[in-house]
Amino acid sequence: MFSALLIALVPLVVLAFMYDTQYVKALEKVTESRTNARLAGAENLLRTFLQERIYELEALADIPEVFDWLTTARPNEEPSAEVMAQLRQALDSPHLYGVVVKPSKFEVPLWYLTQTLLNQVELDELPLTPFTNGEIIGPALPTDSRPGWFILRLSPTGLNPAPDAWVGLVVRLASLTDQVKDLSLTGLQSPLVVTPQSVPITAVGNIPGKTSHSAKDINSNDFIEGWHIRLQWLGDPLLGPLESARFGLILLASGAALAVILLSRHLSKRLEKQVTPLIEGADRVAGGDFDTPLHTDGTAEIGYLAFALERMRLRLRRLVKSMVDVERRAILGQFSAGVAHEIRNPLATIKTTIQALSRKESDPKRQKLMESVDHEIDRVNDVVQLLLDYARPREAKASKVNIIDVVETVKILADAVAHRHGIELVQVEHEPLYAWADSSQVRQIVMNLVMNAIQAMEGIGGRVTIRTKQQGLAVYVSVTDNGPGVSADHLSHLTEPFFTTKTNGTGLGLAICRQLAQANQGNLRFQSVSGEGLKVTLKLPLYLNNENQGTV
Amino acid sequence: MIPISHDRFISILVGICLVVLVTFAMPSKALESLGASEDTADIIVGCLYPMSGRAGVLGRDSVVGIRLALQYIEQQGLATLPRLRVLLGDTKSKRSTAVTIAKRFVEEEQASFLCGVVNSSVAIQVTEIAASANAFFVGTDHASSRLTDEFFHDRYFRVTNDTRQSMTAGALFIRDYFDDHLKKKPLRISYLGPDYEYGYQVWADFREALDRLGVNYEIAGALWPRLSEPDYSHYINELIRQEPDLVVNSLWGGDFVAFVTQATDTRLFDVSRFANFEKGGDYEIFAHLGDRMPLGLLLASRHHNNWPETDFNRWFVQEFQRQTGYYPSSGAQGAFTGILAIAEAARQAGGNYKDLEGIERAFEQLSLTTPEDPPGFQSSMDPVTHQIRQVMAIGETVKDPRYPPAKVMLGNWRIYYPTDYEQVHSATE
């Protein structure tokens, strides 16, 4: 399982790695091409803005009154009302702060501009940048007290060399930088216009407070000499989380794969730990060991399997035992029939002969011997009868049996024997109790159990107690002695034929009892602790006062 | 007779109407006038206001204010009060247009008074024309202190508070309002003002007042959106990025409405306090935003509909509302006061309305009660600067449904008298 998992995971990891690499490359390519396209568009907007101002300037300089005044005005001559009107008209543009003019014979230019805008400005220090057929002076950078601006100037007579006469528009710097505002990606990228003084200006025309450089800043080409756009990277507030999420996902996936590997390894080991005892158990069962229980601690399906195997072991054990028993009984039946035939007839002859001889015998000593032989012949005959009974049991004929009567009858019969051996036979009183069984067979079983108990205490004395009770749909008759008891090893063999702990026992009594109990839908149960006596309990079906109760 | 279909007739009629309208809309043609007729007028006043665009509401309200002033003068029934003829001109907030109209008023219409002008840059152009024509220029709504400073001339008088007064009151307010903060650390201030003379002057006057008061502050940044800026989002983002404790703003009219409308959808008002001590408290902003108007903004204006609670102010506000169906913005009261001041100065000059020097002297000594004067106070002209001295009321936006459609008005007032803010400057000058 673990190997299969690894085989499945490795190509998946390779595929994920390749996909991620290609995805990042594609994303970077798309972003870069998109950014370049947007930057190129913004550069065009900036140039177009300046070009439009140049057109306005050309229109102003081409007005005959303005042109004449620029080229012919005497030093310090005031401009005419027409010229002033034209200049004032230019000031209505929202992009312009003012107009500055320098007639050819003037020493210094004339400014039509609010004086606040000239605060902290050193005109001589402003950079000069050519633009088409004009020039840009500045910018005068924004300060805390006023905005920034620059002059776009044009000479009607040409700018090169230094012009004698020129007219200039004082252009609002924020109107120029406003052209790049669409490059702004809130929280991600901030567009800046970098002036020839290498000072960045924001889209709204101020100098940004913090201008930390980043390797991810993107600089455009100069849209005019010395001026360019910078896309300031604002520290990944948007892409940062995306990147983090990507690495997080990769980490999560790796962690998950590792966890799956460890988990599968753990499961594999646990499975092995649960399955191995089952395999060993199954091997034991296959080898004929039906007695060693299987390990049934497995979880879920393994647990069910173990439980099923254990049930199978128990049923197999019962089946095999039953088959052995049947086989043994069949053999015993054939054997018993043979023995009965071969032994009983000669025994009958011997018995008759002995009895005849006995009657003619006067010697009491010999007569005693002949009686003894006669008894032994009876005993052999009894053994043969037992063998026949075991091999060919009589069919039980069930009827209502008064158990108390049966027990009392047995007690009366056994009392004399018990008394002879110094054993007290006690019957615990009980109200009438009825079983559904063959009454003679029940009597035979109880008698056998009582006699067994008495024989177990021959020579040592003791007490045999007979109890009766009803529990559920069963009637119980238990015979308890306080003799030496039976060891645990012997206990399970007590009902096997020919198994006996007695020196002169046949080993058939309890075997027949069990057989009779089973024939009456009952069973025998043996409980003993070695040295503390034996308790044998006969269980029989309760008489239910129902005429339709089936026959056994 | 050639038969004409009904549709064609309508088309021709509409065409003719358009031609007539365009023809009459041309500045060179007849101007709209109020008050006395050309023949009966004692004094001709040419008033210049923007009647269109974002500032148009101020101009339109100012015209109603002028009408109310003429009505008020007439109700006085004093024979010594002059009969005024008021000519109206739409500057369109453009310097060239304003100059053209102003010249026409003084040169062709023989106006001895110019009045109005909302935009300070336009006012500078107009005051130069008034100076060169020896005409009076009564400022009613522009506020740059440079008009009474470097562009001062004898015939210039301003009847509403200027940027120096309002921003000095603002600085006093800041010192008091942020007292706890200022004891711990400097107040970070960002400024956003319109990109022209007025915006620069508001900022300069405010910083000068803060410096004079010794307020512990630092500048987080200064931004200058142009007039009628269509989109303030980048400016608002930049203000949020600057992380100031206080944003001082001096936008006005429709620009201020547009700015606040956009800013209410951002977290600007959550992360910084916001103040506009110039025209931010104008009723039009409250009317426009209704219940979307944020609470806790620190605003002032040159006139308030709910302060002072005097009979005169109540009459002014209710009469305006009765005539127009809506409540006035601050420009109306400025124009009202301007016309009232001209009439009162002419009356105090002795009835000779051609004696411009006499009127000038009377103007310099002028004291008059205006709707924005609280009980026990009378507006008075500073004879040196020709700047009227009035009370400044600064408030905080609070819920107040009394002036619908506005749901929010100013409350929690702090009042600053001329002596308060004059002390700031006189102490060190």
Coordinates of C-alpha atoms in Angstrom, one line a residue, chain A:
Chain A
M1 CA 0.0 0.0 0.0
F2 CA 2.8 2.4 1.0
S3 CA 4.7 1.7 -2.2
A4 CA 1.5 2.2 -4.3
L5 CA 1.0 5.5 -2.6
L6 CA 4.6 6.6 -3.3
I7 CA 4.2 5.6 -7.0
A8 CA 1.0 7.8 -7.2
L9 CA 2.5 10.7 -5.3
V10 CA 5.8 11.2 -7.1
P11 CA 4.3 11.9 -10.6
L12 CA 1.7 14.2 -8.9
V13 CA 4.5 16.2 -7.2
V14 CA 6.4 16.5 -10.4
L15 CA 3.3 17.6 -12.3
A16 CA 2.5 20.2 -9.6
F17 CA 6.0 21.5 -9.7
M18 CA 6.0 21.9 -13.5
Y19 CA 2.6 23.5 -13.4
D20 CA 3.6 26.0 -10.7
T21 CA 6.8 26.9 -12.6
Q22 CA 5.0 27.4 -15.9
Y23 CA 2.2 29.4 -14.1
V24 CA 4.6 31.8 -12.5
K25 CA 6.5 32.3 -15.8
A26 CA 3.2 32.9 -17.7
L27 CA 2.0 35.3 -15.0
E28 CA 5.3 37.3 -15.1
K29 CA 5.2 37.4 -18.9
V30 CA 1.6 38.7 -19.0
T31 CA 2.2 41.2 -16.2
E32 CA 5.4 42.5 -17.8
S33 CA 3.8 42.9 -21.3
R34 CA 0.7 44.5 -19.8
T35 CA 2.9 46.9 -17.7
N36 CA 5.0 47.8 -20.7
A37 CA 1.9 48.5 -22.8
R38 CA 0.5 50.7 -20.0
L39 CA 3.8 52.6 -19.6
A40 CA 4.0 53.2 -23.3
G41 CA 0.4 54.6 -23.3
A42 CA 1.3 56.9 -20.3
E43 CA 4.4 58.1 -22.1
N44 CA 2.2 59.0 -25.1
L45 CA -0.2 60.9 -22.8
L46 CA 2.6 62.9 -21.3
R47 CA 4.1 63.9 -24.7
T48 CA 0.6 64.7 -26.0
F49 CA -0.1 66.9 -23.0
L50 CA 3.1 68.8 -23.6
Q51 CA 2.5 69.0 -27.4
E52 CA -1.0 70.5 -26.7
R53 CA 0.7 73.2 -24.6
I54 CA 3.1 73.8 -27.4
Y55 CA 0.2 74.3 -29.8
E56 CA -1.4 76.8 -27.4
L57 CA 2.0 78.5 -27.1
E58 CA 2.4 78.7 -30.9
A59 CA -1.1 80.1 -31.2
L60 CA -0.3 82.8 -28.7
A61 CA 3.1 83.7 -30.3
D62 CA 1.5 83.8 -33.7
I63 CA -1.0 86.5 -32.7
P64 CA 0.3 89.5 -34.6
E65 CA 0.1 91.9 -31.6
V66 CA 2.0 89.5 -29.4
F67 CA 4.6 88.8 -32.1
D68 CA 5.1 92.5 -32.7
W69 CA 5.4 93.3 -29.1
L70 CA 7.9 90.5 -28.5
T71 CA 10.1 91.6 -31.3
T72 CA 9.8 95.4 -31.3
A73 CA 8.9 96.5 -27.8
R74 CA 11.3 99.0 -26.3
P75 CA 12.9 98.2 -23.0
N76 CA 10.3 98.2 -20.2
E77 CA 7.5 99.2 -22.5
E78 CA 4.1 98.1 -21.2
P79 CA 2.2 95.7 -23.3
S80 CA -0.9 97.0 -25.1
A81 CA -4.4 96.2 -23.9
E82 CA -4.8 93.8 -26.8
V83 CA -1.6 91.9 -25.9
M84 CA -2.7 91.8 -22.2
A85 CA -6.1 90.5 -23.3
Q86 CA -4.5 87.7 -25.2
L87 CA -2.2 86.8 -22.4
R88 CA -5.1 86.8 -19.9
Q89 CA -7.1 84.6 -22.3
A90 CA -4.3 82.0 -22.0
L91 CA -4.6 82.0 -18.2
D92 CA -8.1 80.6 -18.4
S93 CA -6.7 77.2 -19.1
P94 CA -7.0 75.0 -16.0
H95 CA -3.5 73.7 -16.7
L96 CA -1.7 77.0 -16.6
Y97 CA -0.7 79.2 -13.7
G98 CA 0.6 82.1 -15.7
V99 CA 2.4 83.5 -18.7
V100 CA 6.0 84.7 -18.9
V101 CA 7.2 86.9 -21.8
K102 CA 10.6 88.2 -22.8
P103 CA 10.6 90.7 -25.5
S104 CA 13.8 90.8 -27.4
K105 CA 15.0 94.2 -26.0
F106 CA 14.0 93.4 -22.4
E107 CA 16.8 92.5 -20.0
V108 CA 14.5 90.3 -17.8
P109 CA 11.3 88.6 -18.6
L110 CA 7.9 89.8 -17.4
W111 CA 5.8 87.4 -15.3
Y112 CA 2.1 87.2 -15.2
L113 CA 1.9 84.9 -12.3
T114 CA 0.8 84.9 -8.7
Q115 CA 3.9 85.6 -6.7
T116 CA 3.3 82.8 -4.2
L117 CA 4.4 80.4 -7.0
L118 CA 7.8 82.0 -7.2
N119 CA 8.6 81.4 -3.5
Q120 CA 11.8 79.4 -3.0
V121 CA 12.5 79.2 -6.7
E122 CA 16.0 79.9 -8.2
L123 CA 15.2 80.3 -11.9
D124 CA 18.9 80.0 -12.9
E125 CA 19.1 76.6 -11.3
L126 CA 16.1 75.1 -13.1
P127 CA 17.0 72.4 -15.7
L128 CA 16.5 73.1 -19.4
T129 CA 15.1 70.4 -21.6
P130 CA 14.4 70.7 -25.3
F131 CA 11.0 69.6 -26.5
T132 CA 10.0 69.7 -30.2
N133 CA 10.5 73.3 -31.2
G134 CA 10.3 74.6 -27.7
E135 CA 12.0 74.2 -24.4
I136 CA 11.0 73.2 -20.9
I137 CA 12.5 75.2 -18.0
G138 CA 12.1 73.4 -14.7
P139 CA 10.3 72.0 -13.0
A140 CA 10.2 74.2 -9.9
L141 CA 9.6 71.4 -7.5
P142 CA 6.6 71.5 -5.2
T143 CA 7.1 72.7 -1.6
D144 CA 5.0 72.6 1.5
S145 CA 3.6 76.1 0.7
R146 CA 3.0 75.9 -3.1
P147 CA 2.6 73.4 -5.9
G148 CA 5.2 72.6 -8.6
W149 CA 5.3 74.1 -12.1
F150 CA 7.5 74.4 -15.1
I151 CA 7.8 76.8 -18.0
L152 CA 7.2 75.7 -21.6
R153 CA 8.7 78.4 -23.8
L154 CA 8.9 79.1 -27.4
S155 CA 10.7 81.7 -29.4
P156 CA 9.1 83.2 -32.5
T157 CA 12.6 83.7 -33.8
G158 CA 14.1 80.3 -32.9
L159 CA 15.6 79.1 -29.7
N160 CA 19.1 78.3 -30.8
P161 CA 21.3 80.0 -29.8
A162 CA 19.8 81.6 -26.7
P163 CA 16.7 83.4 -27.9
D164 CA 16.3 87.2 -27.8
A165 CA 12.5 87.0 -27.5
W166 CA 10.3 84.3 -26.2
V167 CA 7.0 83.6 -24.6
G168 CA 6.4 80.9 -22.1
L169 CA 3.5 79.2 -20.4
V170 CA 3.8 78.5 -16.7
V171 CA 2.3 75.0 -16.6
R172 CA 0.9 73.3 -13.6
L173 CA 3.1 70.3 -12.8
A174 CA 0.2 68.3 -11.4
S175 CA -1.6 68.6 -14.7
L176 CA 1.4 66.8 -16.3
T177 CA 1.8 64.2 -13.6
D178 CA -2.0 63.7 -13.7
Q179 CA -1.5 61.9 -17.1
V180 CA 0.0 58.9 -15.3
K181 CA -2.7 58.5 -12.7
D182 CA -4.3 55.6 -14.6
L183 CA -1.1 53.6 -13.9
S184 CA -1.9 53.6 -10.3
L185 CA -2.9 50.3 -8.7
T186 CA -4.1 51.1 -5.2
G187 CA -1.8 49.5 -2.7
L188 CA 0.3 47.8 -5.3
Q189 CA 1.9 50.3 -7.7
S190 CA 2.2 54.0 -7.5
P191 CA 3.2 55.9 -10.7
L192 CA 5.8 58.6 -10.3
V193 CA 7.1 61.1 -12.8
V194 CA 10.9 61.5 -12.3
T195 CA 12.1 65.0 -13.2
P196 CA 15.6 65.9 -14.6
Q197 CA 16.6 66.6 -10.9
S198 CA 15.9 62.9 -10.3
V199 CA 13.0 63.9 -8.0
P200 CA 9.9 61.7 -8.2
I201 CA 6.6 63.4 -8.3
T202 CA 3.3 61.6 -7.6
A203 CA 0.3 61.7 -9.9
V204 CA -1.3 64.4 -7.8
G205 CA 1.8 66.6 -8.1
N206 CA 3.5 66.3 -4.7
I207 CA 6.8 64.7 -3.6
P208 CA 6.1 61.4 -1.9
G209 CA 7.0 61.2 1.8
K210 CA 8.7 57.8 1.6
T211 CA 10.5 56.9 -1.6
S212 CA 12.2 53.6 -0.7
H213 CA 13.6 52.0 -3.9
S214 CA 12.6 48.4 -4.6
A215 CA 14.1 46.0 -7.1
K216 CA 10.5 45.7 -8.4
D217 CA 10.3 49.4 -9.3
I218 CA 9.8 49.7 -13.1
N219 CA 11.4 52.7 -14.9
S220 CA 10.2 53.7 -18.4
N221 CA 12.3 55.2 -21.1
D222 CA 12.6 59.0 -21.1
F223 CA 9.4 60.3 -22.6
I224 CA 11.4 63.5 -23.0
E225 CA 15.0 64.0 -22.3
G226 CA 15.7 63.6 -18.5
W227 CA 12.0 62.9 -17.7
H228 CA 10.7 59.3 -17.2
I229 CA 8.0 57.4 -15.4
R230 CA 8.7 55.1 -12.4
L231 CA 6.2 52.6 -11.3
Q232 CA 7.0 52.4 -7.6
W233 CA 6.4 49.0 -6.0
L234 CA 4.5 49.4 -2.8
G235 CA 5.7 46.3 -1.1
D236 CA 3.4 43.6 -2.4
P237 CA 0.2 44.4 -0.4
L238 CA -1.8 42.7 -3.1
L239 CA 0.6 40.3 -4.8
G240 CA 2.3 39.6 -1.5
P241 CA -0.7 37.7 -0.1
L242 CA -1.1 36.0 -3.4
E243 CA 2.5 34.9 -3.4
S244 CA 2.2 33.9 0.3
A245 CA -1.0 32.0 -0.6
R246 CA 0.9 30.2 -3.4
F247 CA 3.8 29.2 -1.2
G248 CA 1.3 28.4 1.5
L249 CA -0.5 26.1 -0.8
I250 CA 2.7 24.4 -2.0
L251 CA 3.7 24.0 1.7
L252 CA 0.3 22.7 2.6
A253 CA 0.3 20.2 -0.3
S254 CA 3.8 19.0 0.6
G255 CA 2.7 18.7 4.2
A256 CA -0.4 16.9 3.2
A257 CA 1.6 14.5 1.0
L258 CA 4.0 13.9 3.9
A259 CA 1.1 13.4 6.3
V260 CA -0.5 10.9 3.9
I261 CA 2.8 9.0 3.6
L262 CA 3.2 8.9 7.4
L263 CA -0.4 8.0 7.9
S264 CA -0.4 5.3 5.3
R265 CA 2.8 3.9 6.8
H266 CA 1.2 3.9 10.2
L267 CA -1.9 2.2 8.8
S268 CA 0.2 -0.3 7.0
K269 CA 2.0 -1.2 10.2
R270 CA -1.2 -1.4 12.2
L271 CA -2.8 -3.5 9.5
E272 CA 0.2 -5.8 9.6
K273 CA 0.0 -6.0 13.3
Q274 CA -3.6 -7.0 13.2
V275 CA -3.5 -9.3 10.2
T276 CA -0.4 -11.3 11.1
P277 CA -2.0 -12.9 14.2
L278 CA -5.0 -13.8 12.1
I279 CA -2.7 -15.4 9.5
E280 CA -0.9 -17.3 12.3
G281 CA -4.3 -18.3 13.8
A282 CA -5.6 -19.5 10.4
D283 CA -2.4 -21.5 10.0
R284 CA -2.9 -23.1 13.4
V285 CA -6.5 -24.0 12.6
A286 CA -5.3 -25.4 9.2
G287 CA -2.8 -27.5 11.2
G288 CA -5.6 -28.9 13.4
D289 CA -5.3 -26.7 16.4
F290 CA -8.9 -25.7 17.1
D291 CA -8.4 -24.9 20.7
T292 CA -6.1 -21.8 20.6
P293 CA -8.3 -18.8 20.4
L294 CA -7.6 -16.3 17.6
H295 CA -6.5 -12.7 18.3
T296 CA -9.7 -10.7 17.9
D297 CA -8.6 -7.2 18.8
G298 CA -8.6 -5.7 15.3
T299 CA -10.4 -2.5 14.4
A300 CA -13.2 -2.1 12.0
E301 CA -13.1 -4.5 9.1
I302 CA -10.1 -6.4 10.5
G303 CA -12.0 -6.8 13.7
Y304 CA -15.0 -8.2 11.9
L305 CA -12.8 -10.5 10.0
A306 CA -11.0 -11.7 13.1
F307 CA -14.4 -12.2 14.8
A308 CA -15.7 -14.2 11.8
L309 CA -12.5 -16.3 11.8
E310 CA -12.8 -17.0 15.5
R311 CA -16.4 -18.1 14.9
M312 CA -15.3 -20.3 12.1
R313 CA -12.6 -21.8 14.4
L314 CA -15.2 -22.6 17.1
R315 CA -17.7 -24.1 14.6
L316 CA -15.0 -26.1 13.0
R317 CA -13.9 -27.4 16.5
R318 CA -17.5 -28.3 17.3
L319 CA -17.9 -29.9 13.9
V320 CA -14.8 -31.9 14.1
K321 CA -15.6 -33.0 17.7
S322 CA -19.0 -34.0 16.6
M323 CA -17.7 -35.9 13.7
V324 CA -15.2 -37.7 15.8
D325 CA -17.9 -38.5 18.3
V326 CA -20.2 -39.9 15.6
E327 CA -17.3 -41.9 14.2
R328 CA -16.4 -43.1 17.7
R329 CA -20.0 -44.1 18.4
A330 CA -20.4 -45.9 15.2
I331 CA -17.3 -47.9 15.8
L332 CA -18.4 -48.4 19.4
G333 CA -21.8 -49.5 18.2
Q334 CA -20.3 -52.1 15.9
F335 CA -17.9 -53.1 18.5
S336 CA -20.6 -53.3 21.2
A337 CA -22.9 -55.3 19.0
G338 CA -20.1 -57.8 18.3
V339 CA -19.1 -57.9 21.9
A340 CA -22.6 -58.3 23.1
H341 CA -23.2 -61.1 20.7
E342 CA -19.9 -62.8 21.4
I343 CA -19.9 -62.2 25.2
R344 CA -23.5 -62.3 26.3
N345 CA -24.3 -65.8 25.0
P346 CA -21.4 -67.5 26.6
L347 CA -22.0 -65.4 29.7
A348 CA -25.6 -66.7 29.8
T349 CA -24.4 -70.2 29.5
I350 CA -21.7 -69.7 32.1
K351 CA -24.3 -68.0 34.4
T352 CA -26.8 -70.8 34.0
T353 CA -24.1 -73.4 34.6
I354 CA -22.8 -71.7 37.7
Q355 CA -26.3 -71.4 39.1
A356 CA -26.9 -75.0 38.4
L357 CA -23.6 -76.0 40.0
S358 CA -24.2 -73.7 42.9
R359 CA -27.5 -75.4 43.7
K360 CA -25.7 -78.8 43.9
E361 CA -22.7 -77.5 45.8
S362 CA -22.7 -78.2 49.5
D363 CA -19.4 -76.8 50.3
P364 CA -20.2 -73.3 51.5
K365 CA -16.8 -72.0 50.5
R366 CA -17.3 -73.2 46.9
Q367 CA -20.8 -72.0 46.9
K368 CA -19.5 -68.5 47.9
L369 CA -17.1 -68.6 45.0
M370 CA -19.8 -69.6 42.6
E371 CA -22.0 -66.7 43.8
S372 CA -19.1 -64.4 43.3
V373 CA -18.7 -65.6 39.7
D374 CA -22.4 -65.1 39.2
H375 CA -22.0 -61.5 40.4
E376 CA -19.1 -60.9 38.1
I377 CA -21.1 -62.3 35.2
D378 CA -23.8 -59.8 36.1
R379 CA -21.3 -57.0 36.2
V380 CA -19.9 -58.0 32.8
N381 CA -23.4 -58.1 31.5
D382 CA -24.1 -54.6 32.9
V383 CA -21.0 -53.3 31.1
V384 CA -22.1 -54.8 27.9
Q385 CA -25.5 -53.3 28.4
L386 CA -23.9 -49.9 29.0
L387 CA -21.9 -50.3 25.8
L388 CA -25.0 -51.1 23.9
D389 CA -26.9 -48.2 25.5
Y390 CA -24.2 -45.8 24.5
A391 CA -23.8 -47.1 21.0
R392 CA -27.5 -47.3 20.3
P393 CA -29.3 -44.9 22.6
R394 CA -33.0 -45.2 23.1
E395 CA -35.1 -42.5 21.6
A396 CA -36.4 -40.1 24.2
K397 CA -40.1 -39.9 24.7
A398 CA -40.9 -36.6 26.2
S399 CA -43.7 -35.9 28.6
K400 CA -44.4 -33.8 31.6
V401 CA -41.9 -34.9 34.2
N402 CA -42.2 -33.9 37.9
I403 CA -38.6 -33.3 38.6
I404 CA -39.1 -33.1 42.4
D405 CA -40.6 -36.6 42.3
V406 CA -37.7 -37.9 40.2
V407 CA -35.1 -36.4 42.6
E408 CA -37.0 -37.8 45.7
T409 CA -37.1 -41.3 44.1
V410 CA -33.4 -41.2 43.3
K411 CA -32.7 -39.9 46.8
I412 CA -34.7 -42.8 48.4
L413 CA -32.8 -45.3 46.2
A414 CA -29.4 -43.8 46.8
D415 CA -29.8 -43.1 50.5
A416 CA -28.9 -46.6 51.6
V417 CA -25.7 -46.6 49.5
A418 CA -24.8 -43.2 50.8
H419 CA -25.4 -44.1 54.3
R420 CA -23.2 -47.1 53.9
H421 CA -20.3 -44.9 52.8
G422 CA -21.0 -42.4 55.6
I423 CA -22.2 -39.8 53.1
E424 CA -25.1 -37.5 53.7
L425 CA -27.4 -37.1 50.8
V426 CA -29.3 -33.8 51.0
Q427 CA -32.2 -32.7 48.8
V428 CA -32.9 -29.0 48.9
E429 CA -36.6 -28.4 49.1
H430 CA -38.3 -26.8 46.1
E431 CA -41.9 -26.3 45.0
P432 CA -43.1 -28.6 42.2
L433 CA -41.1 -28.2 39.0
Y434 CA -41.9 -29.8 35.7
A435 CA -39.7 -30.5 32.8
W436 CA -40.5 -31.7 29.3
A437 CA -38.5 -34.8 28.9
D438 CA -38.3 -38.6 29.0
S439 CA -38.9 -39.4 32.7
S440 CA -37.0 -42.6 32.8
Q441 CA -34.0 -41.1 31.1
V442 CA -34.1 -38.1 33.5
R443 CA -34.1 -40.5 36.4
Q444 CA -31.2 -42.5 34.9
I445 CA -29.2 -39.3 34.5
V446 CA -29.9 -38.0 38.1
M447 CA -29.2 -41.4 39.6
N448 CA -26.0 -41.7 37.7
L449 CA -24.9 -38.2 38.8
V450 CA -25.7 -39.0 42.5
M451 CA -24.0 -42.3 42.4
N452 CA -20.9 -40.8 40.8
A453 CA -20.9 -38.2 43.6
I454 CA -21.2 -40.9 46.3
Q455 CA -18.4 -43.0 44.6
A456 CA -16.2 -39.9 44.5
M457 CA -16.3 -39.7 48.3
E458 CA -16.1 -43.4 49.1
G459 CA -13.9 -43.8 52.1
I460 CA -13.7 -40.2 53.0
G461 CA -17.4 -39.3 53.6
G462 CA -19.0 -36.0 52.9
R463 CA -22.1 -34.5 51.6
V464 CA -24.0 -34.7 48.3
T465 CA -26.5 -32.0 47.7
I466 CA -29.3 -32.1 45.1
R467 CA -30.8 -28.8 44.1
T468 CA -33.5 -28.0 41.7
K469 CA -34.5 -24.7 40.2
Q470 CA -36.2 -23.0 37.3
Q471 CA -34.6 -20.2 35.3
G472 CA -36.0 -18.8 32.1
L473 CA -37.4 -21.6 30.1
A474 CA -35.2 -24.3 31.6
V475 CA -35.2 -26.5 34.6
Y476 CA -31.9 -27.2 36.4
V477 CA -30.9 -30.1 38.6
S478 CA -27.5 -29.8 40.1
V479 CA -25.6 -32.5 42.1
T480 CA -22.8 -31.2 44.2
D481 CA -20.3 -33.1 46.3
N482 CA -17.7 -31.8 48.6
G483 CA -15.2 -34.4 47.5
P484 CA -11.7 -34.0 46.0
G485 CA -13.2 -32.5 42.8
V486 CA -11.7 -32.8 39.3
S487 CA -8.7 -31.0 37.9
A488 CA -9.2 -28.6 35.1
D489 CA -7.4 -30.9 32.6
H490 CA -9.8 -33.7 33.3
L491 CA -12.9 -31.6 33.5
S492 CA -13.3 -31.3 29.7
H493 CA -12.8 -35.0 29.2
L494 CA -15.4 -36.2 31.8
T495 CA -18.1 -37.0 29.2
E496 CA -15.8 -38.7 26.8
P497 CA -16.5 -42.5 26.6
F498 CA -14.1 -44.6 28.6
F499 CA -12.6 -41.7 30.4
T500 CA -12.7 -42.4 34.1
T501 CA -10.8 -41.3 37.2
K502 CA -12.0 -44.3 39.1
T503 CA -10.1 -47.5 39.4
N504 CA -13.1 -49.8 38.5
G505 CA -15.1 -47.4 36.4
T506 CA -16.1 -48.1 32.8
G507 CA -15.9 -44.5 31.7
L508 CA -19.4 -44.8 30.1
G509 CA -21.7 -43.4 32.8
L510 CA -21.2 -39.6 32.2
A511 CA -20.9 -40.2 28.4
I512 CA -24.3 -41.8 28.4
C513 CA -25.7 -39.1 30.7
R514 CA -24.6 -36.4 28.4
Q515 CA -26.0 -38.4 25.5
L516 CA -29.3 -38.7 27.3
A517 CA -29.4 -35.0 28.2
Q518 CA -28.8 -34.0 24.6
A519 CA -31.5 -36.4 23.5
N520 CA -33.9 -34.5 25.8
Q521 CA -32.8 -31.1 24.4
G522 CA -30.7 -30.5 27.5
N523 CA -27.1 -30.6 28.5
L524 CA -24.6 -31.2 31.3
R525 CA -22.3 -28.7 32.8
F526 CA -19.4 -29.5 35.0
Q527 CA -17.8 -27.0 37.5
S528 CA -15.0 -28.0 39.8
V529 CA -12.1 -26.6 41.6
S530 CA -9.6 -29.3 42.4
G531 CA -9.9 -30.2 46.1
E532 CA -13.2 -28.5 46.5
G533 CA -15.7 -30.9 45.0
L534 CA -17.6 -31.2 41.8
K535 CA -20.9 -29.7 40.7
V536 CA -22.7 -31.2 37.8
T537 CA -25.8 -29.4 36.5
L538 CA -28.4 -31.0 34.2
K539 CA -30.4 -28.5 32.1
L540 CA -33.7 -29.6 30.7
P541 CA -36.5 -27.7 28.9
L542 CA -39.3 -26.4 31.1
Y543 CA -42.7 -27.9 30.7
L544 CA -44.8 -25.0 29.4
N545 CA -48.3 -26.3 30.0
N546 CA -48.8 -26.3 26.3
E547 CA -50.2 -29.4 24.6
N548 CA -48.6 -28.4 21.3
Q549 CA -45.2 -28.6 22.9
G550 CA -43.2 -30.6 20.4
T551 CA -41.8 -34.0 21.1
V552 CA -38.2 -34.4 21.7

